[in-house]
Tab-separated table of C-alpha atoms and ligand atoms in Angstrom:
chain	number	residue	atom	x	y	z
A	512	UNK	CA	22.051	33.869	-1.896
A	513	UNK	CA	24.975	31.753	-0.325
A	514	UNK	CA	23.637	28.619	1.866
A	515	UNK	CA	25.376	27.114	4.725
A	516	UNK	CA	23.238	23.563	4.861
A	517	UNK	CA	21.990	23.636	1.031
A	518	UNK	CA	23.610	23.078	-1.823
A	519	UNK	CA	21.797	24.007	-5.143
A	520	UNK	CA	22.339	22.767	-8.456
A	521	UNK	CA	20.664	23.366	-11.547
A	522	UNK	CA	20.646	21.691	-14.987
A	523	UNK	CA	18.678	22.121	-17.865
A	524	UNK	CA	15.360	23.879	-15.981
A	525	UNK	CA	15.946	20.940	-13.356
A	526	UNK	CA	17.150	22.054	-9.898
A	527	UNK	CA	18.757	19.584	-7.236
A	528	UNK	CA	18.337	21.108	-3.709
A	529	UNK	CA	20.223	19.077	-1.187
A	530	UNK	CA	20.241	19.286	2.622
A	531	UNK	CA	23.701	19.362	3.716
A	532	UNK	CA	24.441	18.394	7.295
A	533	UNK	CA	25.127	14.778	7.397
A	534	UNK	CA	26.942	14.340	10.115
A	535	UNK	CA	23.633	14.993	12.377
A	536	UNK	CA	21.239	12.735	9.404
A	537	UNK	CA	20.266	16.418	7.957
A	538	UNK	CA	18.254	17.065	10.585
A	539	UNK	CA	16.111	20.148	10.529
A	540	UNK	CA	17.412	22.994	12.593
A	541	UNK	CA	16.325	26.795	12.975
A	542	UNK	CA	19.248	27.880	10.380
A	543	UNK	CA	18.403	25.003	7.520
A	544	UNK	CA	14.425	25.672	8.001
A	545	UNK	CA	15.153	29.492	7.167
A	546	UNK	CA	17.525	28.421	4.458
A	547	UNK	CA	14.874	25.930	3.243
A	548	UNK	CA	12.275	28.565	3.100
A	549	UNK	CA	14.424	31.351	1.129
A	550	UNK	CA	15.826	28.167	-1.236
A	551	UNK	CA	12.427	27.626	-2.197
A	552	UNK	CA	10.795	31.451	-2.226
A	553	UNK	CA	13.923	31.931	-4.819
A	554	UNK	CA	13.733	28.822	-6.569
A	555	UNK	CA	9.716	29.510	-7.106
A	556	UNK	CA	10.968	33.061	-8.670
A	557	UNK	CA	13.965	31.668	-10.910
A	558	UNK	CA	12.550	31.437	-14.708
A	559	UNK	CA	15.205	29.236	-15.297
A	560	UNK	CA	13.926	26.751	-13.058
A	561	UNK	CA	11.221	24.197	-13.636
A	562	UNK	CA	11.612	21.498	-11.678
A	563	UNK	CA	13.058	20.821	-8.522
A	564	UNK	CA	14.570	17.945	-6.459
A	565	UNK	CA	14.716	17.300	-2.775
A	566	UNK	CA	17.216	15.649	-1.352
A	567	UNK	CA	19.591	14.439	1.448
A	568	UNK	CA	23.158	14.620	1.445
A	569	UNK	CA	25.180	11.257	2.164
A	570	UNK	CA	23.701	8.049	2.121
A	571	UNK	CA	22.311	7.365	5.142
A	572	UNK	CA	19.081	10.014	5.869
A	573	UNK	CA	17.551	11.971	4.027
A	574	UNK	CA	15.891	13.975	6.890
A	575	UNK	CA	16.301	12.232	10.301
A	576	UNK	CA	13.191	14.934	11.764
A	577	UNK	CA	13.734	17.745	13.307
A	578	UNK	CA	16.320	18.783	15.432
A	579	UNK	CA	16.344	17.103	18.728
A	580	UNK	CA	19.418	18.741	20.963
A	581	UNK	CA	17.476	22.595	19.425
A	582	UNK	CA	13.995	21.732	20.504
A	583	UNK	CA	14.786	20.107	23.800
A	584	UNK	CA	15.702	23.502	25.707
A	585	UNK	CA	12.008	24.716	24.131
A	586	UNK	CA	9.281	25.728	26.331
A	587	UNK	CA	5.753	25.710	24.981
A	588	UNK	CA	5.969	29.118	23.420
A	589	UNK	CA	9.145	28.432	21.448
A	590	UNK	CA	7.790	25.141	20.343
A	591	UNK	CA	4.918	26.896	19.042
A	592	UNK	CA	7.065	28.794	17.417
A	593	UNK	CA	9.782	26.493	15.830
A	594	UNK	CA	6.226	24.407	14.603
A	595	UNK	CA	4.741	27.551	13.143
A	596	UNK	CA	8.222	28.083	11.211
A	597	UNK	CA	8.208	24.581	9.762
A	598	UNK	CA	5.029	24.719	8.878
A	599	UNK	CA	5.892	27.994	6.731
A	600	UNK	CA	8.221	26.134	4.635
A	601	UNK	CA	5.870	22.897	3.804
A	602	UNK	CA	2.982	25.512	2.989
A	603	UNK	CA	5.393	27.472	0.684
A	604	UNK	CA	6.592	23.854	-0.905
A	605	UNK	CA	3.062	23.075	-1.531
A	606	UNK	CA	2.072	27.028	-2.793
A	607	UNK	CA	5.196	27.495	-5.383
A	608	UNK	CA	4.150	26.894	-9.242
A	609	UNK	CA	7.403	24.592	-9.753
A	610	UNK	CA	6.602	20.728	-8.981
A	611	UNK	CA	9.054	19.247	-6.351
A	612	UNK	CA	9.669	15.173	-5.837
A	613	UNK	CA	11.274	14.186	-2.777
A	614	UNK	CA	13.758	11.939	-3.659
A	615	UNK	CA	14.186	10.063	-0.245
A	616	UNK	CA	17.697	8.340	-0.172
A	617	UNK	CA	17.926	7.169	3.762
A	618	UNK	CA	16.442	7.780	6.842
A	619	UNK	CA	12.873	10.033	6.899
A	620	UNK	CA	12.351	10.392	10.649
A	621	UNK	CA	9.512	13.008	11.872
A	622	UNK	CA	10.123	16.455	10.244
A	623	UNK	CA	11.982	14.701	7.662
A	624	UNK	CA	9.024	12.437	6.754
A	625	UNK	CA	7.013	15.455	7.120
A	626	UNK	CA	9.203	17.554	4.484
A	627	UNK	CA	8.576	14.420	2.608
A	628	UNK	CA	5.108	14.794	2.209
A	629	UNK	CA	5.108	18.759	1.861
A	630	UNK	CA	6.771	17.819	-1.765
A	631	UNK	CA	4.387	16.975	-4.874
A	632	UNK	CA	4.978	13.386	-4.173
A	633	UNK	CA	8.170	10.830	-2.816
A	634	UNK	CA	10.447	8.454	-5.233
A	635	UNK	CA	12.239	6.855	-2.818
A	636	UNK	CA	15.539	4.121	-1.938
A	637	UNK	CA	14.896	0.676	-1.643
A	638	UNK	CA	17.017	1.322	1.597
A	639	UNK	CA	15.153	4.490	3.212
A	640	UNK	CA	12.999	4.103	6.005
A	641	UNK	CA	10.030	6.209	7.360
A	642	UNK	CA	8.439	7.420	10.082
A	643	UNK	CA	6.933	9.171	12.698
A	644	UNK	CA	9.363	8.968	15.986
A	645	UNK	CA	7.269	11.760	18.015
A	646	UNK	CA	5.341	10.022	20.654
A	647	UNK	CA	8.879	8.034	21.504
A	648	UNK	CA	9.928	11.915	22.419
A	649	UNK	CA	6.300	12.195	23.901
A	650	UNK	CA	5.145	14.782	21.484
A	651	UNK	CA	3.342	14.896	17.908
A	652	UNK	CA	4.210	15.576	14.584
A	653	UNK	CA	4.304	20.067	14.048
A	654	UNK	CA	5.231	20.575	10.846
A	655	UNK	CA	1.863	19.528	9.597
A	656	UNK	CA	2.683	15.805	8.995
A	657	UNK	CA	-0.473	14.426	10.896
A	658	UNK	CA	-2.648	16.166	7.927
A	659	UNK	CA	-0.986	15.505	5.066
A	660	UNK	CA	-0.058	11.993	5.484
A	661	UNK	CA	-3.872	11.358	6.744
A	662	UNK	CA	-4.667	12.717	3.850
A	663	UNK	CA	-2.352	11.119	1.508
A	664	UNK	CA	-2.935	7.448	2.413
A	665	UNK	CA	-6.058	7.485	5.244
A	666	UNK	CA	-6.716	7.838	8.585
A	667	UNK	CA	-6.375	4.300	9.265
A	668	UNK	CA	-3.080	3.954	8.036
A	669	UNK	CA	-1.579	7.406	8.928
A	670	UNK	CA	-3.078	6.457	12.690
A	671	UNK	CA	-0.608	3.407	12.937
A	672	UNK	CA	2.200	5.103	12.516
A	673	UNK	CA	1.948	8.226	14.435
A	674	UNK	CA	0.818	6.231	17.271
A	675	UNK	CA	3.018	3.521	17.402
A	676	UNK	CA	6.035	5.749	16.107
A	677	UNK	CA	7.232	2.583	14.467
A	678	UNK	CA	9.385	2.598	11.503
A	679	UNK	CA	8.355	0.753	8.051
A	680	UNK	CA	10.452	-0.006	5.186
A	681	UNK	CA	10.711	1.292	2.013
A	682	UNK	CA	8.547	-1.290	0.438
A	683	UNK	CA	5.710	-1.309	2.951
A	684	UNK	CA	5.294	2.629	2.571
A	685	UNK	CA	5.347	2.415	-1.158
A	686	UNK	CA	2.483	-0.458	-0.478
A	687	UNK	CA	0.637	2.146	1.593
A	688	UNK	CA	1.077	5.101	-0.854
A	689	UNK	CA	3.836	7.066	1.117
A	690	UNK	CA	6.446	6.289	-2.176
A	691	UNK	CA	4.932	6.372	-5.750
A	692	UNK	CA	8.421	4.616	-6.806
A	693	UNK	CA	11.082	2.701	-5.485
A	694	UNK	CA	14.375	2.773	-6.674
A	695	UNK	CA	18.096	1.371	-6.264
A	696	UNK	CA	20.058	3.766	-4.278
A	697	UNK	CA	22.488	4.526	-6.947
A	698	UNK	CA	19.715	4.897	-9.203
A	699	UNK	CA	17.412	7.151	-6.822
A	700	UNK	CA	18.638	10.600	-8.071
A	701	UNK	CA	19.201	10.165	-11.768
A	702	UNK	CA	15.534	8.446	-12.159
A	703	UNK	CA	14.219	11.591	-9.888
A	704	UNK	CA	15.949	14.152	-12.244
A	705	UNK	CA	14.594	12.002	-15.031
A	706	UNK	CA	11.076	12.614	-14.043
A	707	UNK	CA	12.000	16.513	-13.241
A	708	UNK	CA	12.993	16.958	-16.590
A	709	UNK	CA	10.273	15.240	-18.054
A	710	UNK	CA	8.198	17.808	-15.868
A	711	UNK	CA	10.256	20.728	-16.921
A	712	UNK	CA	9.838	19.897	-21.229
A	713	UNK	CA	6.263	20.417	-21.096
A	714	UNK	CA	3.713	23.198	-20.488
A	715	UNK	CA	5.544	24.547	-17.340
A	716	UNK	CA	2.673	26.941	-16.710
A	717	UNK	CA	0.021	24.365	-17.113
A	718	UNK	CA	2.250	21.988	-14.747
A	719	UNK	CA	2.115	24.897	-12.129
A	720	UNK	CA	-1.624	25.312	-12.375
A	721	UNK	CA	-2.259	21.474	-12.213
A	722	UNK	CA	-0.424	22.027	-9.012
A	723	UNK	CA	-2.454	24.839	-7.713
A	724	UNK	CA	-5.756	22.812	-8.656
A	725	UNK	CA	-4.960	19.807	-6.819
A	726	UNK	CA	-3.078	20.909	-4.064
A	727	UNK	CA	-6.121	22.905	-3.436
A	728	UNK	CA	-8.812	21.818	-4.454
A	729	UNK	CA	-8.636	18.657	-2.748
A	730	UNK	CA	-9.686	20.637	0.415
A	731	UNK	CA	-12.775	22.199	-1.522
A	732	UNK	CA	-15.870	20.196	-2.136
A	733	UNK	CA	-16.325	18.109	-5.246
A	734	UNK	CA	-18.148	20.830	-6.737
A	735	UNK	CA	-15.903	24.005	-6.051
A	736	UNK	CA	-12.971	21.596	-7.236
A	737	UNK	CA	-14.839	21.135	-10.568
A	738	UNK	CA	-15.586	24.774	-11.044
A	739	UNK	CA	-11.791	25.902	-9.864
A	740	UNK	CA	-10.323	23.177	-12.357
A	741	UNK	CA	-12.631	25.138	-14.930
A	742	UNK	CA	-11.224	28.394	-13.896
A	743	UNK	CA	-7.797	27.900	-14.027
A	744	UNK	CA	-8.340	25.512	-17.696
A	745	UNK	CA	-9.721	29.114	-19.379
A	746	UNK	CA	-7.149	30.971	-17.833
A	747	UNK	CA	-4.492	28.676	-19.794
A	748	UNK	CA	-6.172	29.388	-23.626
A	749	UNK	CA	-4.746	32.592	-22.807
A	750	UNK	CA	-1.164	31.468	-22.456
A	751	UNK	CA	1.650	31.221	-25.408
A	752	UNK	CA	2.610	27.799	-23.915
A	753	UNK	CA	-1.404	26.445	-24.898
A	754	UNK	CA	-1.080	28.254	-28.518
A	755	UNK	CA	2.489	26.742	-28.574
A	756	UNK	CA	1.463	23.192	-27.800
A	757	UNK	CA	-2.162	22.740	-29.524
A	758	UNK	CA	-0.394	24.206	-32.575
A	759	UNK	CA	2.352	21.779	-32.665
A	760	UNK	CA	0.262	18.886	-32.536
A	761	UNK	CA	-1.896	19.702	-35.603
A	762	UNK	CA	1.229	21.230	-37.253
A	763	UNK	CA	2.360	17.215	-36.589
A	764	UNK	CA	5.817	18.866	-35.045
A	765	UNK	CA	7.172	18.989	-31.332
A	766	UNK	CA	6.322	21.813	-29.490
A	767	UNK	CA	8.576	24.401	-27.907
A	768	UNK	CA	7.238	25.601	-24.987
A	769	UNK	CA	8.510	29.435	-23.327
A	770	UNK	CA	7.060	28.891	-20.263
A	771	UNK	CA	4.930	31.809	-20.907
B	1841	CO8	N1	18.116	15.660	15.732
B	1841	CO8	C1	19.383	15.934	16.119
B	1841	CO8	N2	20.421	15.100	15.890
B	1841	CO8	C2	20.156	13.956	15.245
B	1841	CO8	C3	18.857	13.606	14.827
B	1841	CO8	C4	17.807	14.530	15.093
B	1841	CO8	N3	16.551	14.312	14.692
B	1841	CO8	N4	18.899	12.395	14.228
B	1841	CO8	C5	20.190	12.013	14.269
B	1841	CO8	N5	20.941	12.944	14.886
B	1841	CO8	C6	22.380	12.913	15.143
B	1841	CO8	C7	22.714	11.991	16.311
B	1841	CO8	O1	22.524	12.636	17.541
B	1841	CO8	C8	24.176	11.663	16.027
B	1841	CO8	O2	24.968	12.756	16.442
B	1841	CO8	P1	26.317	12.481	17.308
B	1841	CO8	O3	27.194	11.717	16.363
B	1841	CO8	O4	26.819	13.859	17.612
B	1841	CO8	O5	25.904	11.685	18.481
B	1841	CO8	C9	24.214	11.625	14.505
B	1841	CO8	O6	23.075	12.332	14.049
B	1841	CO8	C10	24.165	10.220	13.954
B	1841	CO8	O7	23.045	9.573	14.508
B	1841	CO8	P2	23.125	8.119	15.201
B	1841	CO8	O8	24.464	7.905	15.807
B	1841	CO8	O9	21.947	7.970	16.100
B	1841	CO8	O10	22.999	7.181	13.908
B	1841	CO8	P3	22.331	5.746	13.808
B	1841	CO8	O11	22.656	5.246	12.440
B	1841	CO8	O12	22.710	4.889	14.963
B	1841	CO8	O13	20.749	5.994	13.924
B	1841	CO8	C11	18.667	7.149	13.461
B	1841	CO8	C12	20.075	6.746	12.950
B	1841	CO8	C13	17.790	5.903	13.583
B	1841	CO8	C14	18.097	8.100	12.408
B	1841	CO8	C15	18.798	7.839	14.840
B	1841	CO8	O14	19.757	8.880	14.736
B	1841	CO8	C16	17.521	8.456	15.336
B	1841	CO8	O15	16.674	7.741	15.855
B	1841	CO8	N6	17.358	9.794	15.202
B	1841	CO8	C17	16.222	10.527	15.703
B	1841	CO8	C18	15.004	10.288	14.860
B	1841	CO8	C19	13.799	11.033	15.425
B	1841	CO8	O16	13.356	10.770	16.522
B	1841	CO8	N7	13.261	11.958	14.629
B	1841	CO8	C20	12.104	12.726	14.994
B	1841	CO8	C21	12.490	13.977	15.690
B	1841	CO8	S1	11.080	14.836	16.312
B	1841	CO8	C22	10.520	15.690	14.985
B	1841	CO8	O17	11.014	15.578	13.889
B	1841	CO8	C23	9.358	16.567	15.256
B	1841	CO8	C24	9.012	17.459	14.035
B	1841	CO8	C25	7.976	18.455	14.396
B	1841	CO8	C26	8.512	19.569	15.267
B	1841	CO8	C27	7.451	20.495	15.730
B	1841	CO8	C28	7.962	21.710	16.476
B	1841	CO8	C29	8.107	21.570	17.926
């Protein structure tokens, strides 16, 4: 499928998905939400793909939020709406089997922090900058930022910024467990595909249940979590990619995983 706002390169199981539009920070309209969602639902169904990184085109934002000039002629039912549609996409980020890092090179304002957090977890620019903006626009996060980034580093934490709508640097959110890793700007991308491919040379079907089992089981109890971890675990012995990679090790050679 052909992409206005995305362009999509892939290398070696590793895909780079970049957003496009910098002349208005990438911002998140109708059009690069719907290409965003039918990027990923392809990406997810691509064999050749294992990995995948997010990122902003230019140097200055990543994702400056959503878009401002689209969502200011909303009325409460189209707001609804345009929230329901972003929250699509971060659902379908977090459901796919492939792992995704956000690789944060600039600004991540709002919807941009929010498609942040949607991704498997944020290596970032010492430059970028993050926050929630909303209440400076007098509404809220939609695209289910409030939950995720309460979850991610705590209520406390999350509270500050979505109430304020202040912006912190790049170090402060890595200090606060936004960023797992911060990075020179020329440097952001390469060390992001880096990780991607370490991602993509292992058990690619383990990787994507490891996925599943976190993403959700940290909304099950402790217990349920245990016994879905368990689940998935047997369902794996019954993979070529466990037979693959047990075998190599006692064989005392490197495994060659099919993906399988
Ligand atoms: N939407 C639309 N256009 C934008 C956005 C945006 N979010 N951000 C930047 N732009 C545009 C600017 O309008 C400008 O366009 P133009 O050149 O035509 O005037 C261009 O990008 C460059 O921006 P600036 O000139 O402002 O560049 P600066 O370097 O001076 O500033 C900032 C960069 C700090 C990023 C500044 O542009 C800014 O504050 N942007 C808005 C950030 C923001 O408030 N984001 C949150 C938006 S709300 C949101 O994301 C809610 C998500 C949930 C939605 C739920 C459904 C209803």
């Amino acid at each position: 499928m052909e992409f206005k706002n995305l362009l999509i390169e892939t290398t070696e199981g590793v895909t780079t998905l970049t957003i496009n539009s910098p002349r208005t920070m990438n911002a998140l309209n109708s059009e690069v939400i719907q290409e965003l969602e039918c990027a990923f639902y392809e990406l997810n169904l691509d064999d050749s793909v294992k990995a995948i990184v997010l990122t902003g085109a230019g140097d200055k934002a990543f994702v400056a939020g959503a878009d401002i000039k689209e969502m200011s002629a909303m009325n409460s039912c189209q707001s609804h709406q345009f929230a329901a549609k972003g929250q699509r996409l971060m659902m379908l980020i977090k459901k796919i089997k492939k792992p995704v890092i956000a690789a944060v090179n600039g600004y991540a304002l709002g919807g941009g922090l929010e498609l942040a957090l949607a991704c498997d977890f944020i290596y970032a620019s010492q430059k970028a900058r993050f926050g929630f903006p909303e209440v400076t626009l007098g509404v809220i996060p939609g695209f289910g930022g409030t939950q995720n980034l309460a979850r991610l580093i705590g209520p406390g934490k999350a509270n500050e910024l979505v109430f304020t709508g202040k912006m912190i640097n790049a170090e402060k959110a890595a200090a606060w467990g936004i960023v797992n890793e911060l990075f020179a700007p020329e440097e952001l991308l390469a060390k992001s595909r880096e990780t991607a491919a370490a991602m993509a040379a292992v058990g690619t079907v383990a990787v994507g249940y490891a996925k599943d089992v976190i993403v959700n089981g940290v909304n099950m109890t402790l217990e349920d979590g245990f016994r879905y971890e368990a689940s998935l675990f047997g369902v794996l012995f019954s993979t070529e990619d466990q037979k693959e990679g047990m075998g190599a090790f006692l064989e005392k050679r490197k495994a060659v995983f099919t993906g399988k």
